[in-house]
PDB file of C-alpha atoms in Angstrom:
ATOM      1  CA  MET A   1       0.000   0.000   0.000  1.00 42.00           C
ATOM      2  CA  THR A   2       1.461   3.365  -1.066  1.00 48.00           C
ATOM      3  CA  VAL A   3       0.883   6.439   1.074  1.00 48.00           C
ATOM      4  CA  GLU A   4       0.720   9.638  -0.943  1.00 55.00           C
ATOM      5  CA  THR A   5       2.796  12.426   0.575  1.00 67.00           C
ATOM      6  CA  LEU A   6       1.433  15.940   0.208  1.00 72.00           C
ATOM      7  CA  ALA A   7       3.837  18.567  -1.089  1.00 82.00           C
ATOM      8  CA  VAL A   8       4.875  21.152   1.509  1.00 88.00           C
ATOM      9  CA  CYS A   9       4.912  24.901   0.914  1.00 87.00           C
ATOM     10  CA  SER A  10       8.274  26.166  -0.416  1.00 83.00           C
ATOM     11  CA  TYR A  11       8.169  29.251   1.806  1.00 85.00           C
ATOM     12  CA  PRO A  12      10.917  29.072   4.475  1.00 84.00           C
ATOM     13  CA  GLU A  13       9.828  27.445   7.777  1.00 86.00           C
ATOM     14  CA  CYS A  14       6.285  26.831   6.454  1.00 89.00           C
ATOM     15  CA  THR A  15       4.943  23.303   6.935  1.00 89.00           C
ATOM     16  CA  HIS A  16       1.497  23.768   5.380  1.00 90.00           C
ATOM     17  CA  PRO A  17       0.569  21.792   2.256  1.00 90.00           C
ATOM     18  CA  VAL A  18       0.538  23.578  -1.081  1.00 87.00           C
ATOM     19  CA  GLU A  19      -2.649  24.842  -2.662  1.00 87.00           C
ATOM     20  CA  ALA A  20      -4.792  22.564  -4.770  1.00 86.00           C
ATOM     21  CA  PRO A  21      -3.858  22.640  -8.471  1.00 86.00           C
ATOM     22  CA  THR A  22      -5.971  24.887 -10.679  1.00 85.00           C
ATOM     23  CA  PRO A  23      -6.076  25.401 -14.456  1.00 82.00           C
ATOM     24  CA  ALA A  24      -4.191  28.679 -13.961  1.00 78.00           C
ATOM     25  CA  ASN A  25      -1.630  27.088 -11.604  1.00 78.00           C
ATOM     26  CA  PRO A  26      -1.383  23.337 -12.282  1.00 81.00           C
ATOM     27  CA  ALA A  27       1.771  22.857 -10.153  1.00 81.00           C
ATOM     28  CA  PRO A  28       1.576  25.107  -7.086  1.00 83.00           C
ATOM     29  CA  HIS A  29       4.628  25.479  -4.857  1.00 82.00           C
ATOM     30  CA  TYR A  30       3.137  27.500  -2.008  1.00 83.00           C
ATOM     31  CA  CYS A  31       0.235  27.304   0.430  1.00 89.00           C
ATOM     32  CA  ALA A  32      -2.817  29.600   0.484  1.00 87.00           C
ATOM     33  CA  HIS A  33      -1.143  32.259   2.666  1.00 88.00           C
ATOM     34  CA  PRO A  34      -1.180  35.537   0.671  1.00 85.00           C
ATOM     35  CA  GLU A  35       2.504  36.318   1.476  1.00 86.00           C
ATOM     36  CA  HIS A  36       3.803  32.822   0.698  1.00 85.00           C
ATOM     37  CA  ASN A  37       4.912  33.173  -2.906  1.00 83.00           C
ATOM     38  CA  ALA A  38       8.143  33.349  -4.905  1.00 76.00           C
ATOM     39  CA  LEU A  39       8.746  37.019  -4.143  1.00 75.00           C
ATOM     40  CA  GLY A  40       8.040  36.573  -0.452  1.00 79.00           C
ATOM     41  CA  ALA A  41      10.347  33.541  -0.259  1.00 79.00           C
ATOM     42  CA  PHE A  42      13.130  35.447  -2.007  1.00 78.00           C
ATOM     43  CA  ARG A  43      12.809  38.309   0.473  1.00 82.00           C
ATOM     44  CA  LYS A  44      12.833  35.823   3.349  1.00 83.00           C
ATOM     45  CA  PHE A  45      16.015  34.140   2.059  1.00 79.00           C
ATOM     46  CA  ARG A  46      17.674  37.497   1.451  1.00 81.00           C
ATOM     47  CA  ALA A  47      16.841  38.705   4.965  1.00 84.00           C
ATOM     48  CA  ALA A  48      18.175  35.457   6.453  1.00 83.00           C
ATOM     49  CA  ARG A  49      21.380  35.766   4.430  1.00 81.00           C
ATOM     50  CA  GLN A  50      21.883  39.348   5.535  1.00 85.00           C
ATOM     51  CA  GLN A  51      21.349  38.285   9.129  1.00 87.00           C
ATOM     52  CA  ARG A  52      23.947  35.475   8.802  1.00 85.00           C
ATOM     53  CA  LYS A  53      26.440  37.903   7.273  1.00 85.00           C
ATOM     54  CA  GLU A  54      25.866  40.357  10.092  1.00 89.00           C
ATOM     55  CA  GLU A  55      26.299  37.635  12.716  1.00 88.00           C
ATOM     56  CA  LYS A  56      29.576  36.437  11.069  1.00 86.00           C
ATOM     57  CA  ARG A  57      30.844  40.014  10.874  1.00 88.00           C
ATOM     58  CA  LEU A  58      30.147  40.612  14.549  1.00 89.00           C
ATOM     59  CA  ALA A  59      31.781  37.287  15.476  1.00 87.00           C
ATOM     60  CA  SER A  60      34.872  38.137  13.400  1.00 85.00           C
ATOM     61  CA  GLU A  61      35.170  41.562  14.993  1.00 87.00           C
ATOM     62  CA  ALA A  62      34.847  40.024  18.451  1.00 86.00           C
ATOM     63  CA  LYS A  63      37.536  37.470  17.629  1.00 84.00           C
ATOM     64  CA  LYS A  64      39.875  40.187  16.341  1.00 83.00           C
ATOM     65  CA  ALA A  65      39.263  42.262  19.426  1.00 81.00           C
ATOM     66  CA  ALA A  66      40.042  39.271  21.647  1.00 80.00           C
ATOM     67  CA  LYS A  67      43.293  38.571  19.752  1.00 76.00           C
ATOM     68  CA  ALA A  68      44.335  42.225  19.956  1.00 73.00           C
ATOM     69  CA  GLY A  69      43.897  42.149  23.721  1.00 63.00           C
ATOM     70  CA  THR A  70      46.011  38.967  24.317  1.00 53.00           C
ATOM     71  CA  ASP A  71      48.621  39.096  21.439  1.00 50.00           C
ATOM     72  CA  PRO A  72      52.200  38.725  22.856  1.00 49.00           C
ATOM     73  CA  ALA A  73      53.791  40.337  19.754  1.00 47.00           C
ATOM     74  CA  ALA A  74      53.932  43.714  21.471  1.00 48.00           C
ATOM     75  CA  ASP A  75      55.978  42.237  24.337  1.00 48.00           C
ATOM     76  CA  LEU A  76      58.426  40.541  21.953  1.00 43.00           C
ATOM     77  CA  ALA A  77      58.968  43.692  19.878  1.00 46.00           C
ATOM     78  CA  ALA A  78      60.502  45.407  22.905  1.00 46.00           C
ATOM     79  CA  ASP A  79      63.370  42.850  22.956  1.00 47.00           C
ATOM     80  CA  PRO A  80      65.647  43.117  19.859  1.00 46.00           C
ATOM     81  CA  ALA A  81      67.251  39.755  20.632  1.00 42.00           C
ATOM     82  CA  VAL A  82      64.124  37.898  19.842  1.00 41.00           C
ATOM     83  CA  ALA A  83      63.257  39.827  16.609  1.00 46.00           C
ATOM     84  CA  PRO A  84      64.293  37.041  14.147  1.00 47.00           C
ATOM     85  CA  ALA A  85      62.347  34.430  16.104  1.00 45.00           C
ATOM     86  CA  GLU A  86      59.379  36.778  16.210  1.00 49.00           C
ATOM     87  CA  LYS A  87      59.458  37.234  12.447  1.00 49.00           C
ATOM     88  CA  ALA A  88      59.586  33.468  11.931  1.00 47.00           C
ATOM     89  CA  MET A  89      56.672  32.969  14.280  1.00 51.00           C
ATOM     90  CA  GLU A  90      54.759  35.759  12.613  1.00 56.00           C
ATOM     91  CA  ALA A  91      55.303  34.170   9.186  1.00 52.00           C
ATOM     92  CA  VAL A  92      54.088  30.820  10.520  1.00 47.00           C
ATOM     93  CA  ARG A  93      51.131  32.520  12.155  1.00 56.00           C
ATOM     94  CA  ASP A  94      50.271  34.400   8.954  1.00 56.00           C
ATOM     95  CA  GLY A  95      50.424  31.152   6.991  1.00 55.00           C
ATOM     96  CA  GLY A  96      48.183  29.473   9.548  1.00 57.00           C
ATOM     97  CA  GLU A  97      45.747  32.350   9.482  1.00 62.00           C
ATOM     98  CA  ALA A  98      45.655  32.292   5.675  1.00 59.00           C
ATOM     99  CA  ARG A  99      44.989  28.555   5.764  1.00 63.00           C
ATOM    100  CA  ASP A 100      42.289  29.054   8.421  1.00 65.00           C
ATOM    101  CA  GLN A 101      40.689  31.827   6.379  1.00 61.00           C
ATOM    102  CA  LEU A 102      40.714  29.634   3.265  1.00 59.00           C
ATOM    103  CA  ILE A 103      39.135  26.751   5.201  1.00 64.00           C
ATOM    104  CA  ALA A 104      36.551  29.119   6.712  1.00 60.00           C
ATOM    105  CA  LEU A 105      35.772  30.541   3.248  1.00 58.00           C
ATOM    106  CA  MET A 106      35.324  27.056   1.806  1.00 63.00           C
ATOM    107  CA  SER A 107      33.090  26.070   4.738  1.00 64.00           C
ATOM    108  CA  ARG A 108      31.018  29.246   4.356  1.00 62.00           C
ATOM    109  CA  LEU A 109      30.733  28.617   0.619  1.00 59.00           C
ATOM    110  CA  ALA A 110      29.616  25.032   1.269  1.00 61.00           C
ATOM    111  CA  THR A 111      27.045  26.352   3.780  1.00 63.00           C
ATOM    112  CA  ASP A 112      25.738  29.197   1.612  1.00 60.00           C
ATOM    113  CA  LEU A 113      25.728  27.260  -1.669  1.00 62.00           C
ATOM    114  CA  PRO A 114      22.334  25.533  -1.039  1.00 63.00           C
ATOM    115  CA  VAL A 115      20.859  28.890  -0.102  1.00 60.00           C
ATOM    116  CA  TYR A 116      22.171  30.456  -3.312  1.00 60.00           C
ATOM    117  CA  VAL A 117      20.769  27.532  -5.278  1.00 61.00           C
ATOM    118  CA  GLU A 118      17.350  27.962  -3.645  1.00 61.00           C
ATOM    119  CA  GLU A 119      17.405  31.710  -4.254  1.00 61.00           C
ATOM    120  CA  LEU A 120      18.396  31.110  -7.871  1.00 60.00           C
ATOM    121  CA  ALA A 121      15.540  28.594  -8.255  1.00 59.00           C
ATOM    122  CA  ILE A 122      13.101  31.092  -6.789  1.00 57.00           C
ATOM    123  CA  ILE A 123      14.348  33.949  -8.956  1.00 55.00           C
ATOM    124  CA  THR A 124      14.296  31.843 -12.121  1.00 55.00           C
ATOM    125  CA  ASP A 125      10.806  30.533 -11.320  1.00 56.00           C
ATOM    126  CA  SER A 126       9.349  33.567 -13.064  1.00 52.00           C
ATOM    127  CA  ALA A 127       6.519  31.604 -14.665  1.00 52.00           C
ATOM    128  CA  ALA A 128       5.207  30.478 -11.292  1.00 58.00           C
ATOM    129  CA  ALA A 129       5.607  34.004  -9.919  1.00 59.00           C
ATOM    130  CA  GLU A 130       3.771  35.518 -12.878  1.00 62.00           C
ATOM    131  CA  THR A 131       1.025  32.890 -12.588  1.00 63.00           C
ATOM    132  CA  ARG A 132       0.719  33.615  -8.885  1.00 64.00           C
ATOM    133  CA  ILE A 133       0.580  37.360  -9.515  1.00 67.00           C
ATOM    134  CA  GLU A 134      -2.044  36.861 -12.217  1.00 70.00           C
ATOM    135  CA  THR A 135      -4.113  34.649  -9.892  1.00 74.00           C
ATOM    136  CA  VAL A 136      -3.900  37.202  -7.088  1.00 71.00           C
ATOM    137  CA  THR A 137      -4.799  39.998  -9.525  1.00 74.00           C
ATOM    138  CA  LYS A 138      -7.822  38.091 -10.807  1.00 77.00           C
ATOM    139  CA  ALA A 139      -8.948  37.329  -7.259  1.00 78.00           C
ATOM    140  CA  ALA A 140      -8.552  41.000  -6.331  1.00 77.00           C
ATOM    141  CA  ALA A 141     -10.520  42.033  -9.426  1.00 76.00           C
ATOM    142  CA  GLN A 142     -13.297  39.581  -8.535  1.00 81.00           C
ATOM    143  CA  ARG A 143     -13.400  40.873  -4.962  1.00 84.00           C
ATOM    144  CA  THR A 144     -13.507  44.454  -6.268  1.00 81.00           C
ATOM    145  CA  LEU A 145     -16.342  43.597  -8.656  1.00 81.00           C
ATOM    146  CA  ALA A 146     -18.259  41.860  -5.871  1.00 83.00           C
ATOM    147  CA  ALA A 147     -17.726  44.873  -3.618  1.00 84.00           C
ATOM    148  CA  GLU A 148     -18.946  47.221  -6.365  1.00 83.00           C
ATOM    149  CA  GLN A 149     -22.023  45.027  -6.901  1.00 84.00           C
ATOM    150  CA  ARG A 150     -22.758  45.009  -3.165  1.00 88.00           C
ATOM    151  CA  THR A 151     -22.325  48.792  -3.116  1.00 85.00           C
ATOM    152  CA  ALA A 152     -24.716  49.199  -6.055  1.00 83.00           C
ATOM    153  CA  LEU A 153     -27.301  46.967  -4.363  1.00 88.00           C
ATOM    154  CA  ALA A 154     -26.922  48.904  -1.118  1.00 87.00           C
ATOM    155  CA  GLU A 155     -27.337  52.219  -2.941  1.00 86.00           C
ATOM    156  CA  GLU A 156     -30.427  50.897  -4.769  1.00 87.00           C
ATOM    157  CA  ALA A 157     -31.916  49.656  -1.491  1.00 87.00           C
ATOM    158  CA  ALA A 158     -31.162  53.023   0.117  1.00 86.00           C
ATOM    159  CA  GLU A 159     -32.834  54.894  -2.754  1.00 88.00           C
ATOM    160  CA  THR A 160     -35.879  52.603  -2.516  1.00 88.00           C
ATOM    161  CA  ALA A 161     -36.058  53.128   1.236  1.00 88.00           C
ATOM    162  CA  ILE A 162     -35.779  56.910   0.790  1.00 89.00           C
ATOM    163  CA  ALA A 163     -38.550  56.869  -1.854  1.00 88.00           C
ATOM    164  CA  GLU A 164     -40.794  54.786   0.410  1.00 90.00           C
ATOM    165  CA  LEU A 165     -40.035  57.111   3.307  1.00 89.00           C
ATOM    166  CA  ASP A 166     -40.913  60.175   1.200  1.00 89.00           C
ATOM    167  CA  GLU A 167     -44.129  58.480   0.072  1.00 90.00           C
ATOM    168  CA  ALA A 168     -45.035  57.569   3.646  1.00 89.00           C
ATOM    169  CA  LYS A 169     -44.221  61.102   4.772  1.00 89.00           C
ATOM    170  CA  GLN A 170     -46.443  62.569   2.041  1.00 90.00           C
ATOM    171  CA  GLY A 171     -49.257  60.138   2.959  1.00 89.00           C
ATOM    172  CA  PHE A 172     -48.906  61.028   6.634  1.00 90.00           C
ATOM    173  CA  LYS A 173     -49.028  64.729   5.771  1.00 90.00           C
ATOM    174  CA  GLU A 174     -52.173  64.273   3.668  1.00 91.00           C
ATOM    175  CA  GLU A 175     -53.831  62.142   6.356  1.00 92.00           C
ATOM    176  CA  THR A 176     -52.935  64.717   9.003  1.00 91.00           C
ATOM    177  CA  GLU A 177     -54.406  67.501   6.861  1.00 92.00           C
ATOM    178  CA  ARG A 178     -57.594  65.486   6.309  1.00 91.00           C
ATOM    179  CA  ILE A 179     -57.963  64.817  10.034  1.00 92.00           C
ATOM    180  CA  ARG A 180     -57.338  68.517  10.725  1.00 91.00           C
ATOM    181  CA  ARG A 181     -60.082  69.504   8.274  1.00 91.00           C
ATOM    182  CA  GLU A 182     -62.509  66.954   9.689  1.00 91.00           C
ATOM    183  CA  THR A 183     -61.701  68.069  13.219  1.00 91.00           C
ATOM    184  CA  ALA A 184     -62.254  71.720  12.250  1.00 90.00           C
ATOM    185  CA  GLN A 185     -65.592  70.786  10.638  1.00 91.00           C
ATOM    186  CA  GLN A 186     -66.642  68.850  13.717  1.00 90.00           C
ATOM    187  CA  VAL A 187     -65.676  71.788  15.920  1.00 90.00           C
ATOM    188  CA  ALA A 188     -67.688  74.132  13.675  1.00 89.00           C
ATOM    189  CA  ASP A 189     -70.658  71.747  13.815  1.00 89.00           C
ATOM    190  CA  ALA A 190     -70.387  71.539  17.588  1.00 89.00           C
ATOM    191  CA  GLU A 191     -70.302  75.362  17.803  1.00 90.00           C
ATOM    192  CA  PHE A 192     -73.368  75.549  15.558  1.00 90.00           C
ATOM    193  CA  VAL A 193     -75.212  72.970  17.688  1.00 89.00           C
ATOM    194  CA  ARG A 194     -74.163  74.824  20.830  1.00 90.00           C
ATOM    195  CA  ALA A 195     -75.464  78.112  19.372  1.00 89.00           C
ATOM    196  CA  GLU A 196     -78.734  76.454  18.313  1.00 89.00           C
ATOM    197  CA  LEU A 197     -79.087  74.952  21.768  1.00 90.00           C
ATOM    198  CA  GLU A 198     -78.502  78.361  23.324  1.00 90.00           C
ATOM    199  CA  ARG A 199     -81.140  79.898  21.073  1.00 90.00           C
ATOM    200  CA  CYS A 200     -83.574  77.104  21.971  1.00 89.00           C
ATOM    201  CA  ARG A 201     -82.816  77.669  25.638  1.00 89.00           C
ATOM    202  CA  GLU A 202     -83.544  81.390  25.245  1.00 90.00           C
ATOM    203  CA  ARG A 203     -86.777  80.580  23.356  1.00 89.00           C
ATOM    204  CA  VAL A 204     -87.852  78.212  26.124  1.00 89.00           C
ATOM    205  CA  CYS A 205     -87.165  80.938  28.676  1.00 89.00           C
ATOM    206  CA  GLN A 206     -89.231  83.337  26.658  1.00 90.00           C
ATOM    207  CA  LEU A 207     -92.053  80.781  26.363  1.00 89.00           C
ATOM    208  CA  GLU A 208     -91.926  80.101  30.108  1.00 89.00           C
ATOM    209  CA  GLU A 209     -92.170  83.837  30.782  1.00 90.00           C
ATOM    210  CA  ARG A 210     -95.076  84.067  28.350  1.00 89.00           C
ATOM    211  CA  LEU A 211     -96.734  81.058  30.003  1.00 90.00           C
ATOM    212  CA  ASP A 212     -96.385  82.682  33.427  1.00 88.00           C
ATOM    213  CA  THR A 213     -97.942  85.838  32.030  1.00 89.00           C
ATOM    214  CA  VAL A 214    -100.823  83.856  30.498  1.00 88.00           C
ATOM    215  CA  ARG A 215    -101.337  82.029  33.797  1.00 89.00           C
ATOM    216  CA  GLU A 216    -101.439  85.306  35.680  1.00 90.00           C
ATOM    217  CA  GLU A 217    -103.893  86.729  33.159  1.00 89.00           C
ATOM    218  CA  ALA A 218    -106.047  83.586  33.439  1.00 88.00           C
ATOM    219  CA  ASP A 219    -106.007  83.811  37.218  1.00 88.00           C
ATOM    220  CA  THR A 220    -106.986  87.490  37.024  1.00 88.00           C
ATOM    221  CA  ALA A 221    -109.764  86.715  34.568  1.00 88.00           C
ATOM    222  CA  ARG A 222    -110.959  83.862  36.814  1.00 87.00           C
ATOM    223  CA  ARG A 223    -111.069  86.134  39.839  1.00 88.00           C
ATOM    224  CA  GLU A 224    -112.863  88.883  37.899  1.00 87.00           C
ATOM    225  CA  ARG A 225    -115.419  86.342  36.651  1.00 87.00           C
ATOM    226  CA  GLY A 226    -115.966  85.091  40.193  1.00 86.00           C
ATOM    227  CA  ASP A 227    -116.445  88.648  41.440  1.00 85.00           C
ATOM    228  CA  LEU A 228    -118.842  89.321  38.570  1.00 86.00           C
ATOM    229  CA  ALA A 229    -120.833  86.174  39.420  1.00 84.00           C
ATOM    230  CA  LEU A 230    -121.104  87.279  43.017  1.00 86.00           C
ATOM    231  CA  GLU A 231    -122.185  90.737  41.957  1.00 84.00           C
ATOM    232  CA  ILE A 232    -124.865  89.264  39.679  1.00 85.00           C
ATOM    233  CA  GLU A 233    -126.063  87.025  42.468  1.00 83.00           C
ATOM    234  CA  ARG A 234    -126.360  89.961  44.842  1.00 83.00           C
ATOM    235  CA  HIS A 235    -128.358  91.935  42.273  1.00 82.00           C
ATOM    236  CA  ARG A 236    -130.627  88.931  41.743  1.00 81.00           C
ATOM    237  CA  VAL A 237    -131.219  88.518  45.467  1.00 80.00           C
ATOM    238  CA  ALA A 238    -131.832  92.213  45.868  1.00 79.00           C
ATOM    239  CA  HIS A 239    -134.285  92.303  42.983  1.00 77.00           C
ATOM    240  CA  LYS A 240    -136.320  89.389  44.406  1.00 74.00           C
ATOM    241  CA  ALA A 241    -136.540  91.103  47.781  1.00 64.00           C
TER     242      ALA A 241
END
């Protein structure tokens, strides 16, 4: 049974699997991280190389400073008797240092050579970089188009909402005006009814006063008729006597 091993992203120190192949990028070398591409990897390698160079430079300066502080050549130079021996030792030391520098250079070259090869592979992988850039550009264009479409839909919805709000405001204004007119008419009708009621009340008062007058006149007429009947009765009695 064969176990298929997934390809790992070529970005330094990244252990994620590469993206799935697409028609635009059938052989991807990097994962889905937006910064993991050929240009990003080149910058990462270049930064690492610069850091290694800086560390080696600082180590070399520290080593030179340590040698300058403990070198016995200054003590030997004060004694002329040991000058020939000093020169011989210095020649041996220079030869040893040259050999050490050559060995160190070869070791550094052997260490940096894979890095240079990787950087060269990344730089020369222009097709993959261009494909990646084109893919990113297309994705950005699609996102921009989607954003523009969402903006257009939002603007259309806002315009519709504003139109509906204006329509509702106009309807509310018309309804308020209608209610105001009806209320004014009802108030006018109530005032008219109140005035008619007041006039009826005054007419009733007048009729009550007239009725009281008629009653008084009837009472007066009744008393006068009674007096007249008594007077007639007295005349009749007197005439019989």
